[in-house]
Coordinates of C-alpha atoms in Angstrom, one line a residue:
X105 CA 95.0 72.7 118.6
X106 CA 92.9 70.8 116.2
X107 CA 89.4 72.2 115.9
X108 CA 87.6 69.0 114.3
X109 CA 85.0 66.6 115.9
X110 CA 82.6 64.9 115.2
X111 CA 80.1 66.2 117.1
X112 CA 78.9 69.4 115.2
X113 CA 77.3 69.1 111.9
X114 CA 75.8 72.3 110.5
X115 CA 76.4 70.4 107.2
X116 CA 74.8 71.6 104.2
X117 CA 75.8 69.2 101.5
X118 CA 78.2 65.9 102.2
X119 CA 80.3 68.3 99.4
X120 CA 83.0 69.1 102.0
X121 CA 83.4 72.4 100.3
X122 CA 80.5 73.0 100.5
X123 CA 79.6 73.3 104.4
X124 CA 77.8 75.8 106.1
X125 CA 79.0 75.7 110.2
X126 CA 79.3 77.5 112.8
X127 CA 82.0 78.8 114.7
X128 CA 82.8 79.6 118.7
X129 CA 83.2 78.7 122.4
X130 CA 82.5 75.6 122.7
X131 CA 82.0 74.8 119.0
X132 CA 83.6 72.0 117.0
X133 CA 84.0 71.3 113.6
X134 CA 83.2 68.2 111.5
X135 CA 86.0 65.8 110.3
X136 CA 85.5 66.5 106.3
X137 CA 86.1 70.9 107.3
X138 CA 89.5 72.4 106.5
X139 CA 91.2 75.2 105.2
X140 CA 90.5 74.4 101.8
X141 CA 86.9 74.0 102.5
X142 CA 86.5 76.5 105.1
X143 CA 89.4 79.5 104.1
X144 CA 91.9 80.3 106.5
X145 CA 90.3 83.3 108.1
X146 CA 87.2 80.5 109.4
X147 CA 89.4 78.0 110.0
X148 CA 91.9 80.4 112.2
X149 CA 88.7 82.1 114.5
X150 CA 88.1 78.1 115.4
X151 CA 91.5 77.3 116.3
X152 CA 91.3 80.8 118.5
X153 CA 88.1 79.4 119.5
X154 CA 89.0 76.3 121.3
X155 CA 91.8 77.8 122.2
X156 CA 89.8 80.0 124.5
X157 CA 90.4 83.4 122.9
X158 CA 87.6 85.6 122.6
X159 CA 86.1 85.4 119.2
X160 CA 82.5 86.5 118.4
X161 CA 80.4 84.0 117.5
X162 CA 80.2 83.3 113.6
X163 CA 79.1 81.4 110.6
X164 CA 80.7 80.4 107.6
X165 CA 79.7 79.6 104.2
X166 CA 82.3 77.1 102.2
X167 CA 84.6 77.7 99.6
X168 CA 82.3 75.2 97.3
X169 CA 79.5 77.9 96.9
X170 CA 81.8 80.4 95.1
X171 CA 81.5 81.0 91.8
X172 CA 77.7 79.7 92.1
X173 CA 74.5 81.5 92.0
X174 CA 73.8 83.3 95.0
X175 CA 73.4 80.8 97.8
X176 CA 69.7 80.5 99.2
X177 CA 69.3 81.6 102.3
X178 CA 67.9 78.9 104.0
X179 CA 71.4 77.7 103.8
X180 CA 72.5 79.6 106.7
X181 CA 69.3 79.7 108.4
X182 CA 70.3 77.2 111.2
X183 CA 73.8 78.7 112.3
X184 CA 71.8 82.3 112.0
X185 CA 69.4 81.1 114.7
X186 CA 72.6 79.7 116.6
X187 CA 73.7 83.3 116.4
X188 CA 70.9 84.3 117.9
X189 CA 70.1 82.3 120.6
X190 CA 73.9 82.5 121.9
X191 CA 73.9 86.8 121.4
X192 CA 70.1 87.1 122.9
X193 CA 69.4 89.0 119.9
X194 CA 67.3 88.7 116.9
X195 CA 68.9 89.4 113.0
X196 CA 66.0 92.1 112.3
X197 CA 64.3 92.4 115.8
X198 CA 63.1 95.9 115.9
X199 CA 64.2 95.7 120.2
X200 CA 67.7 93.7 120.8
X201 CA 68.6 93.8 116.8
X202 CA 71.8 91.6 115.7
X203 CA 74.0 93.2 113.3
X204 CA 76.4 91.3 111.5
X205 CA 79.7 91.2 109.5
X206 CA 80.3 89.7 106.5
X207 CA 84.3 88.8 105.1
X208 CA 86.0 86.9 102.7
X209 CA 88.6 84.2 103.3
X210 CA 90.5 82.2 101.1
X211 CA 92.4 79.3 101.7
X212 CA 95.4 81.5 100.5
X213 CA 96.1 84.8 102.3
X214 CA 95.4 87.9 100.3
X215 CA 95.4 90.9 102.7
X216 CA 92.9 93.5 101.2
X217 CA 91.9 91.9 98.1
X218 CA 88.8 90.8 98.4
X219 CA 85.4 92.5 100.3
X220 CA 84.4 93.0 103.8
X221 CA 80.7 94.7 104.9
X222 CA 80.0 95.6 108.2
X223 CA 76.9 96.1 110.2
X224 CA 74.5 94.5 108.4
X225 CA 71.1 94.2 109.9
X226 CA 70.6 97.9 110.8
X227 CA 67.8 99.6 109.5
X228 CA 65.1 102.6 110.1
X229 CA 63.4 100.0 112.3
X230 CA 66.3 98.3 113.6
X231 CA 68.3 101.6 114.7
X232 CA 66.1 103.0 117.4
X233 CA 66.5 99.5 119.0
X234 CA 70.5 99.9 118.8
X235 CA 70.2 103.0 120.1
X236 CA 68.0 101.7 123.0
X237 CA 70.7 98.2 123.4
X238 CA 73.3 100.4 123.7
X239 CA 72.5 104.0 125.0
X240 CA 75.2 105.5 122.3
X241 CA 73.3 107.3 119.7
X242 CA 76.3 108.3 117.9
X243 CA 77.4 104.7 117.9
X244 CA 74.3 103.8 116.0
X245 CA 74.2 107.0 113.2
X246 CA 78.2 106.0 112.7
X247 CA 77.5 102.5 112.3
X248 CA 74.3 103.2 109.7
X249 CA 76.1 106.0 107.3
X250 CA 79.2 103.0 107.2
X251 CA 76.9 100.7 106.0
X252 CA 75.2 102.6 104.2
X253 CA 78.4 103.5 102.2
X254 CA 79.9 100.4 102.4
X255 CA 77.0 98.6 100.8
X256 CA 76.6 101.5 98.1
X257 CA 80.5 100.7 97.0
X258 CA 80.6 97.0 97.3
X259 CA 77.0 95.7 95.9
X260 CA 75.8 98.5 94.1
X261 CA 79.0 99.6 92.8
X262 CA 78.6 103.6 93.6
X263 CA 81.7 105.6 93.2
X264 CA 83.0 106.1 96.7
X265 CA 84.0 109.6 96.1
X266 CA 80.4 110.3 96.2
X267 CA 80.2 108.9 99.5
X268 CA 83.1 110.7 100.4
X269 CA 81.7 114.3 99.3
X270 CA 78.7 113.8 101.9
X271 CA 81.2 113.0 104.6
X272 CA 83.5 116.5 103.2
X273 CA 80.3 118.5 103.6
X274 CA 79.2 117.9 107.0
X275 CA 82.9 117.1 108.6
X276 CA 85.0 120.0 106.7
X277 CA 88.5 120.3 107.9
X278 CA 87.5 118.1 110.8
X279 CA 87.5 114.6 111.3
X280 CA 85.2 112.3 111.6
X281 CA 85.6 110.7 114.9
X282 CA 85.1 114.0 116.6
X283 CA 81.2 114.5 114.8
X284 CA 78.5 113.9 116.8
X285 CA 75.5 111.8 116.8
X286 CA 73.6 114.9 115.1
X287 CA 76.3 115.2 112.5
X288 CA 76.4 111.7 112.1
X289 CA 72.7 111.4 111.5
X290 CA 73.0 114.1 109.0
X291 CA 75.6 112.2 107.1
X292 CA 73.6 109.0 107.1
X293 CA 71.0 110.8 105.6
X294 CA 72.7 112.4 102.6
X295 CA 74.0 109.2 102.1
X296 CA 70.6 107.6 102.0
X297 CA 70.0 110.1 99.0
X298 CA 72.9 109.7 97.2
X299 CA 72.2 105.7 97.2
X300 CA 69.0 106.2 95.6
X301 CA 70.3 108.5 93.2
X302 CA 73.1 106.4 92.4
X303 CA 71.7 103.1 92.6
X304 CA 68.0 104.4 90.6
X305 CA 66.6 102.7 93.9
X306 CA 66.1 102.9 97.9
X307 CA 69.0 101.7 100.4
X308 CA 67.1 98.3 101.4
X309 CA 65.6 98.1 104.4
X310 CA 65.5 94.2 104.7
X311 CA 67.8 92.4 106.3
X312 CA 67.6 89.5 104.6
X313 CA 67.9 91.2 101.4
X314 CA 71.1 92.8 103.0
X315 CA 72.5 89.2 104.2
X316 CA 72.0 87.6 101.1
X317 CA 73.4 90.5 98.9
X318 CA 76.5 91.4 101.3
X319 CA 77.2 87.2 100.8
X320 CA 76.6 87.0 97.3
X321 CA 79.3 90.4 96.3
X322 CA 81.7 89.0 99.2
X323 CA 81.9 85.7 97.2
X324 CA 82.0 87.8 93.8
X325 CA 84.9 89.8 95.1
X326 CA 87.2 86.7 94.7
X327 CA 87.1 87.3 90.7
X328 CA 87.4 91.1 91.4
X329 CA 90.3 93.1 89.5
X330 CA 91.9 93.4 92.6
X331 CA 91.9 90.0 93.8
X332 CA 92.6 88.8 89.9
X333 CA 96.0 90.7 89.9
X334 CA 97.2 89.7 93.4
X335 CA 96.6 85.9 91.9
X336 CA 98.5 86.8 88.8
X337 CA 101.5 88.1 90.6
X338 CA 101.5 85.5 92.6
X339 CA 101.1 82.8 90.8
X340 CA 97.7 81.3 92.6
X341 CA 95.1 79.0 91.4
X342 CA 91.8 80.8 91.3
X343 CA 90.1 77.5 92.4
X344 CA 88.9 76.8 95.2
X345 CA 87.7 80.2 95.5
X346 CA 86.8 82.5 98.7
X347 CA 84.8 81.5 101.8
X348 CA 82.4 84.0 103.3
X349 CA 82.3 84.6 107.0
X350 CA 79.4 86.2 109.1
X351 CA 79.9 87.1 112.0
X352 CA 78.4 89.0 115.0
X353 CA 79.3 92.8 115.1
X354 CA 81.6 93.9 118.1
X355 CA 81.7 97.7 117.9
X356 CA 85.5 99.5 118.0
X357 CA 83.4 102.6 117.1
X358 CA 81.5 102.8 120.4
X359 CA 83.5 105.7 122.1
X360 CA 85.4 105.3 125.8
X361 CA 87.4 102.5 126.0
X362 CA 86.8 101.2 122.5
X363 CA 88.8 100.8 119.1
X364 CA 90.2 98.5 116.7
X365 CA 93.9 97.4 115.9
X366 CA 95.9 95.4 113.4
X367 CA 99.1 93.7 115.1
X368 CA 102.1 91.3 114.4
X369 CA 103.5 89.6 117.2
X370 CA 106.6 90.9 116.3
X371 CA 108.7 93.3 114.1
X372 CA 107.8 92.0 110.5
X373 CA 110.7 94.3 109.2
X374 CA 113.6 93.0 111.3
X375 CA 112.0 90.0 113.1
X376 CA 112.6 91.5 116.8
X377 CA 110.5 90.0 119.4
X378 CA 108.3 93.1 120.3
X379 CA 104.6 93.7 119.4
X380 CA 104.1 95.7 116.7
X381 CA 100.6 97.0 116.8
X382 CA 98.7 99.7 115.4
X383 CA 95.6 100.8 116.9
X384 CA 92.9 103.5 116.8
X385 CA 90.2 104.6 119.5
X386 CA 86.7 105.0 118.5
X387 CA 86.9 103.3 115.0
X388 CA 86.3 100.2 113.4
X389 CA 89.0 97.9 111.5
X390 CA 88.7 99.3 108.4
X391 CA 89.7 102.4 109.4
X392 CA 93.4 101.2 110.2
X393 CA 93.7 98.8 106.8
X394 CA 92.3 100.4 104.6
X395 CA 95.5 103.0 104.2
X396 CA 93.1 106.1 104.8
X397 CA 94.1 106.8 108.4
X398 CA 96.8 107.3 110.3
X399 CA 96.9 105.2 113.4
X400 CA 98.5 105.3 116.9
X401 CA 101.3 103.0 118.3
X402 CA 100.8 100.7 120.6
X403 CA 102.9 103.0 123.1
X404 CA 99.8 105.0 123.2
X405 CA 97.2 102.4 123.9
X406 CA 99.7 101.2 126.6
X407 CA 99.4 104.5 128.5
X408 CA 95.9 104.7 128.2
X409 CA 94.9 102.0 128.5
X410 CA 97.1 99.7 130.0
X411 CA 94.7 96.2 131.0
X412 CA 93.7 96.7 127.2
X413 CA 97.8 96.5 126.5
X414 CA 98.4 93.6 128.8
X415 CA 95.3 91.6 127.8
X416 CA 96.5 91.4 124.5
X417 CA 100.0 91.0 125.7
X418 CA 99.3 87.9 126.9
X419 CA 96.9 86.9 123.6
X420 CA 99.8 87.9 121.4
X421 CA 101.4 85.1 123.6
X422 CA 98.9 82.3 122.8
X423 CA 98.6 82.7 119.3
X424 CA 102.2 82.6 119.0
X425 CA 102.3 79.5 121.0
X426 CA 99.2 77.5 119.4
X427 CA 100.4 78.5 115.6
X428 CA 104.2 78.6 115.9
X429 CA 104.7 81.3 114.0
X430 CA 104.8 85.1 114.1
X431 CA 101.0 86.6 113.4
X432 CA 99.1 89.2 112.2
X433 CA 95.6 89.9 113.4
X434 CA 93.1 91.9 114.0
X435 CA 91.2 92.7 117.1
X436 CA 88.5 95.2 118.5
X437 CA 87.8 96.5 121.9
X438 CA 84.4 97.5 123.2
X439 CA 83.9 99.2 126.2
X440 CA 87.4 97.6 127.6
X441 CA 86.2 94.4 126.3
X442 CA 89.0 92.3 123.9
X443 CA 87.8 90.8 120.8
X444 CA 90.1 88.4 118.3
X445 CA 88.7 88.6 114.5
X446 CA 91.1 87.1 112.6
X447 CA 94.5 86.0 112.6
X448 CA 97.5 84.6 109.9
X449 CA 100.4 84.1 109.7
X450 CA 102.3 87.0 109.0
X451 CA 103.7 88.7 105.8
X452 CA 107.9 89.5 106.6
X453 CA 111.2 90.6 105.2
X454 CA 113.9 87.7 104.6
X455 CA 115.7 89.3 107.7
X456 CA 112.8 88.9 109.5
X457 CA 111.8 85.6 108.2
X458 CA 115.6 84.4 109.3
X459 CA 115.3 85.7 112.6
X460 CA 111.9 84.7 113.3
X461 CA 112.7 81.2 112.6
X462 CA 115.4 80.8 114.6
X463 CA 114.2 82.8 117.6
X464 CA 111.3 80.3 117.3
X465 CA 113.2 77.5 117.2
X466 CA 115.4 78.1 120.3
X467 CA 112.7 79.0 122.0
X468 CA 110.9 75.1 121.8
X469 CA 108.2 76.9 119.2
X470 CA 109.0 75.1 116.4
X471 CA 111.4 71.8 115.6
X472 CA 115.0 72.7 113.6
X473 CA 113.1 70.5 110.3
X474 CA 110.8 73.3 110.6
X475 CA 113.5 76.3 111.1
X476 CA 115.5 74.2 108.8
X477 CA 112.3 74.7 106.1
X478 CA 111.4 78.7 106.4
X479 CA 115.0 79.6 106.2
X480 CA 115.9 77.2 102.9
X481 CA 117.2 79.9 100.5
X482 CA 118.6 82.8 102.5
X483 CA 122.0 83.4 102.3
X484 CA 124.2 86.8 102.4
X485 CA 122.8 88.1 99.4
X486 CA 119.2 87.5 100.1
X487 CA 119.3 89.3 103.6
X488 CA 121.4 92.2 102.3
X489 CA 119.9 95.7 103.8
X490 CA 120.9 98.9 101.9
X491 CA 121.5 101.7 104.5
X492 CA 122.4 105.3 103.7
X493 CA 126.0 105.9 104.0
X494 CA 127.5 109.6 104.6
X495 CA 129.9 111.3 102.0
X496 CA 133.2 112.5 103.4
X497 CA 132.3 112.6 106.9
X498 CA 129.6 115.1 106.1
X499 CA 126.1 114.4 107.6
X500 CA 123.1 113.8 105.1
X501 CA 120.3 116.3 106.9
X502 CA 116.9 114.3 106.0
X503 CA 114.1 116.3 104.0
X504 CA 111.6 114.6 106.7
X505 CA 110.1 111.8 108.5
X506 CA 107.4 109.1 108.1
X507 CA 106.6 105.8 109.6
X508 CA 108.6 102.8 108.0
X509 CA 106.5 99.7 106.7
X510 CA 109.1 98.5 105.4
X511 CA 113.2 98.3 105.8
X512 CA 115.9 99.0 103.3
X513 CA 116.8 102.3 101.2
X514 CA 115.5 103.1 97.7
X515 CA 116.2 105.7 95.6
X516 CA 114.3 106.8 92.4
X517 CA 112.1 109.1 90.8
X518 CA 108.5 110.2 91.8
X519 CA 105.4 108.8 90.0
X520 CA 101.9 109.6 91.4
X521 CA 100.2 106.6 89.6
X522 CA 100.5 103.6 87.6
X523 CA 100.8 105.2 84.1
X524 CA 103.5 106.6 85.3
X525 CA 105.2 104.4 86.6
X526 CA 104.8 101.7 84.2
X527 CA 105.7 104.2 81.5
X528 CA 109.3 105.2 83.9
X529 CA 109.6 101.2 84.4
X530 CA 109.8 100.4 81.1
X531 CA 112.4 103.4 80.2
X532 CA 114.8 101.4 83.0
X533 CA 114.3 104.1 85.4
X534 CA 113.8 103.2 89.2
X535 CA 110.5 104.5 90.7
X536 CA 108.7 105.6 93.8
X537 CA 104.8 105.7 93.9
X538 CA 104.0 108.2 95.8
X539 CA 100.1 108.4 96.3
X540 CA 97.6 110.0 99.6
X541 CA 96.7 106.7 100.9
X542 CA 97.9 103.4 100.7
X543 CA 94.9 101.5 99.1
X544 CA 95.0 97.9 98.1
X545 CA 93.8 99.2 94.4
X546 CA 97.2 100.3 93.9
X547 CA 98.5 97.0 93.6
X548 CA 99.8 96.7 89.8
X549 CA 101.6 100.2 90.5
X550 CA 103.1 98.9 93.9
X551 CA 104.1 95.7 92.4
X552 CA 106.3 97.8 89.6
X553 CA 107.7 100.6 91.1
X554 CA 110.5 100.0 93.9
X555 CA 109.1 102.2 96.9
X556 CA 105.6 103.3 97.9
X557 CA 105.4 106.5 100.1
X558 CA 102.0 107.9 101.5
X559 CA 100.7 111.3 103.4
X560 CA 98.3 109.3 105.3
X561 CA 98.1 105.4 106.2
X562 CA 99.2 102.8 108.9
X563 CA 102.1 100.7 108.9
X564 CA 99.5 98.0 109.1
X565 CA 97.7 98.7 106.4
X566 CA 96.9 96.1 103.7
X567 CA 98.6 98.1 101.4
X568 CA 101.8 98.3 103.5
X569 CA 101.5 94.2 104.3
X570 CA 101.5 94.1 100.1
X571 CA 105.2 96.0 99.8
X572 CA 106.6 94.5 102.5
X573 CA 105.8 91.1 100.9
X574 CA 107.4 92.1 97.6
X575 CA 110.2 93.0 99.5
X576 CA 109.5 96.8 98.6
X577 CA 110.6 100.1 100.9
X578 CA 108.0 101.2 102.2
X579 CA 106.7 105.0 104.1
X580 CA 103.6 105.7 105.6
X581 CA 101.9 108.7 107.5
X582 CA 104.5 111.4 106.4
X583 CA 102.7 114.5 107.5
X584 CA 104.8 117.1 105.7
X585 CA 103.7 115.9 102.1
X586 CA 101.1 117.1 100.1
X587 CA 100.0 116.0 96.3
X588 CA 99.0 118.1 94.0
X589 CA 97.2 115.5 91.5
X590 CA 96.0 117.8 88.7
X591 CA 99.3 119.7 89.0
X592 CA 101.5 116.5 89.1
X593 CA 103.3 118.2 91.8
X594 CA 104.4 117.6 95.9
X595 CA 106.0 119.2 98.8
X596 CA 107.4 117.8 101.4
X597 CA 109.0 119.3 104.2
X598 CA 108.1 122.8 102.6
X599 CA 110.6 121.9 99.3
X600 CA 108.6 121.8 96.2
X601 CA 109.0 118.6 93.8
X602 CA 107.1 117.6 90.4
X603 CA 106.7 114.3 89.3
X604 CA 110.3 112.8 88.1
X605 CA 112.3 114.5 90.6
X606 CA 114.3 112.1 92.4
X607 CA 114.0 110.7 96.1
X608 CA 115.1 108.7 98.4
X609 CA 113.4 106.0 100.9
X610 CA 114.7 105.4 104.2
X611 CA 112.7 102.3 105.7
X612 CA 115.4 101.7 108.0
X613 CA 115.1 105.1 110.1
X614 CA 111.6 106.2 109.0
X615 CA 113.2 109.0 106.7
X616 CA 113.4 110.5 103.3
X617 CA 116.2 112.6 101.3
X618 CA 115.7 114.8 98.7
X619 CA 117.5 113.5 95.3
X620 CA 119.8 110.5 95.5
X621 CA 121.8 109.3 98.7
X622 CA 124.5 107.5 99.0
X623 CA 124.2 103.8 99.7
X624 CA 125.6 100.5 100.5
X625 CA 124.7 97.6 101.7
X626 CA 125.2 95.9 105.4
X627 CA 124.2 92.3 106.2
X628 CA 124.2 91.1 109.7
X629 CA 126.7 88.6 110.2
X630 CA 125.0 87.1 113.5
X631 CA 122.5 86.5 111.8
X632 CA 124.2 84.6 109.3
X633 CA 126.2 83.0 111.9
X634 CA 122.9 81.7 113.3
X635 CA 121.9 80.4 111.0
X636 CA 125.2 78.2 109.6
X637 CA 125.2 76.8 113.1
X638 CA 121.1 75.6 112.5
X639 CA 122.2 74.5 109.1
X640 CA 125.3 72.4 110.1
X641 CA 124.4 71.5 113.9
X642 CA 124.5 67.3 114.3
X643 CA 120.5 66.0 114.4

């Protein structure tokens, strides 16, 4: 579905990558807006949009203003009132305030790379009124001390560890999502102090000031180091640059029957048509991609709540249909409610990418020209899957489990960061990175070593998306390890290790072996069968 018309122009500038529109029901774009101008992410919520999918009213800011001064804020002004008058609230209002989100999106994918700030708008005067909107104090105090650290990292560039020490002192062993709105509070304060200290000035209470300075480091973000090296490894222009989308706040963090969730519409491993969803209750989104959490399966948000499972069931349908092609979005529920925040299309294995295509195609999705096109280049080697093969008939006991992000078997030996494993790398030596969480700063390190494992994280993660598009093995969430950092040491399973001992990755079964397995390699041959028959059936 096309979202262009004629008969919206929020336009700022004829520059057509340099518009400033506004995006939701009933919405439609100008002629002269498109992914270049707009960023995929923008340019996705309108196509969910008209589709009728329930996306929260937004904004965006083109591609054209990257790179430039700060833009002025009567820019937006117009599409900010829109925001507004569509919500019933008021960016600032002390009563019904409007709180905000502000993302990156470039007309190239680049899953974690860039900046994202959340809940912008809330302040000492604007909190009571959240409070009062919503009648969930907690939901208010969690939503400040994010922002509050959020904006500390990304605009005033605060070490997050200290952000993190004010959480360790009030939640101790706990976690977070069980504090209340008193602990909460208490954390939101410290943090307040440790901005000012930090920063040499006050958090700012402005809203405007907040706007304009979340826009102006989400823009900045696109010549970030992170951002920089995924370009480099990927060979990408660094023109045109990074949209900036704003857009009102739906809250996963709002307790009951809320959450957030990061999902493929199916198996981005192996390219089987089941969901593949990750979801947490009581959270926001960057609590699942950020590679910091472990997350439930979508098993479990089927069994509690099952209309949440089947509304999105039957989304996961429609985007499938409208962009004929397997996707990975991003959702949050609010009190039941479904909300769509972004979608693309997915990062996948070759196998997946072979079976995807054809599934697609004999399913009417896509033409074979299209089939014929994501397929071109995959042959027996290229879908090749090491497996773990037994010796002698005896049966290889595995050291423990973890969740797979990504299929195949690797063996090598441990590194706990990128000296390390550049250092192993350039001996010849094959290497795993084994780190906490999966983070999207560990990209250089990912991109050499040939596995990533991780105590904590989701499959979904951005960091996990980033191995399983380089095609490495990839194991999240393995509760059984611990890292010693300062000791350069690990156990998992209870069996000590130190750095260079060797281990292998299962992504196939979700396990790990101590030392080297045995492998060899399996292709499936229906697969390849499938797709001789798309490649040599008559037109």
């Amino acid at each position: 579905m096309n979202p262009r018309s004629e008969s919206h122009r929020d336009v700022e500038e004829r520059d057509p990558l340099r518009l400033v529109l506004s995006i939701g029901a009933g919405v439609t774009l100008p002629e002269e807006a498109s992914p270049a101008s707009l960023g995929f992410k923008a340019w996705n919520l309108a196509r969910m949009a008209a589709m009728g999918l329930p996306v929260p009213a937004a904004f965006v800011i083109g591609t054209g203003w990257c790179g430039r001064e700060a833009p002025d804020p009567c820019l937006w002004q117009q599409a900010l009132q829109r925001l507004e008058r569509e919500s019933g609230l008021g960016f600032g209002d002390a009563r019904r305030p409007l709180l905000l989100s502000v993302r990156s999106g470039a007309p190239v994918s680049m899953p974690g790379m860039m900046d994202t700030l959340l809940d912008i708008g809330l302040t000492e005067v604007t909190l009571p009124g959240l409070v009062r909107l919503t009648g969930n104090p907690r939901l208010a105090w969690d939503a400040y001390r994010r922002l509050i650290a959020g904006y500390g990292e990304v605009v005033a560039g605060i070490d997050g560890r200290h952000f993190e020490a004010d959480l360790d002192a009030v939640r101790g062993d706990g976690d977070e999502h069980e504090l209340d709105f008193a602990a909460l509070r208490d954390i939101a304060k410290r943090h307040l102090a440790t901005y000012a200290r930090e920063a040499g000035e006050a958090f700012p209470q402005d809203p405007q000031v907040q706007l304009r300075a979340a826009v102006a480091a989400v823009f900045a973000s696109w010549y970030g180091d992170k951002a920089r090296a995924y370009r480099e490894l990927h060979e990408l222009p660094a023109s045109p640059g990074t949209a900036v989308t704003v857009q009102r706040m739906v809250f996963g963090n709002a307790g009951g029957m809320s959450g957030a969730g990061v999902g493929f519409t199916r198996d981005p491993s192996s390219g089987e048509p089941s969901p593949w969803v990750d979801f947490l209750f009581n959270a926001q989104g960057e609590d699942v991609v950020s590679g910091r959490r472990r997350a439930q399966s979508h098993e479990e948000l089927a069994a509690v709540a099952p209309q949440i499972w089947e509304a999105l069931l039957k989304t996961m349908t429609q985007l499938e249909q409208g962009f004929g092609d397997m996707q990975d979005f991003e959702f949050t529920v609010q009190d039941g409610q479904l909300y769509l925040l972004q979608t693309r299309d997915g990062k996948r294995t070759p196998q997946a990418a072979a079976r995807i295509a054809l599934d697609l195609c004999d399913q009417g999705l896509i033409p074979r020209r299209i089939a014929l096109e994501r397929t071109r280049g995959l042959d027996a080697r290229a879908l090749a899957v090491r497996r773990v093969v037994s010796e002698a008939g005896r049966t290889v006991e595995p050291l423990a489990r973890a969740t797979s992000a990504a299929g195949g078997v690797v063996c090598g030996e441990i590194a706990l960061d990128e000296a390390r494993v550049r250092a192993r790398k350039e001996a010849g030596a094959s290497v795993l990175l084994v780190r906490r969480d999966a983070e999207t700063r560990d990209l250089p390190a990912l991109h050499l070593a040939d596995g990533l494992l991780t105590q904590r994280g989701a499959r979904t993660s951005h960091a996990a998306v980033v191995a399983r598009q380089l095609g490495k093995v990839c194991l999240v969430g393995c509760d059984s390890l611990t890292i010693d950092e300062a000791d350069r040491s690990l156990s998992i399973g209870g069996l000590a290790l130190r750095e260079g001992d060797p281990l292998t990755l299962d992504g196939n079964e979700g396990v790990l072996y101590a030392g080297a397995a045995r492998m060899g390699e399996q292709v499936a041959q229906d697969l390849l069968e499938r797709l001789e028959r798309l490649r040599h059936e008559p037109h």
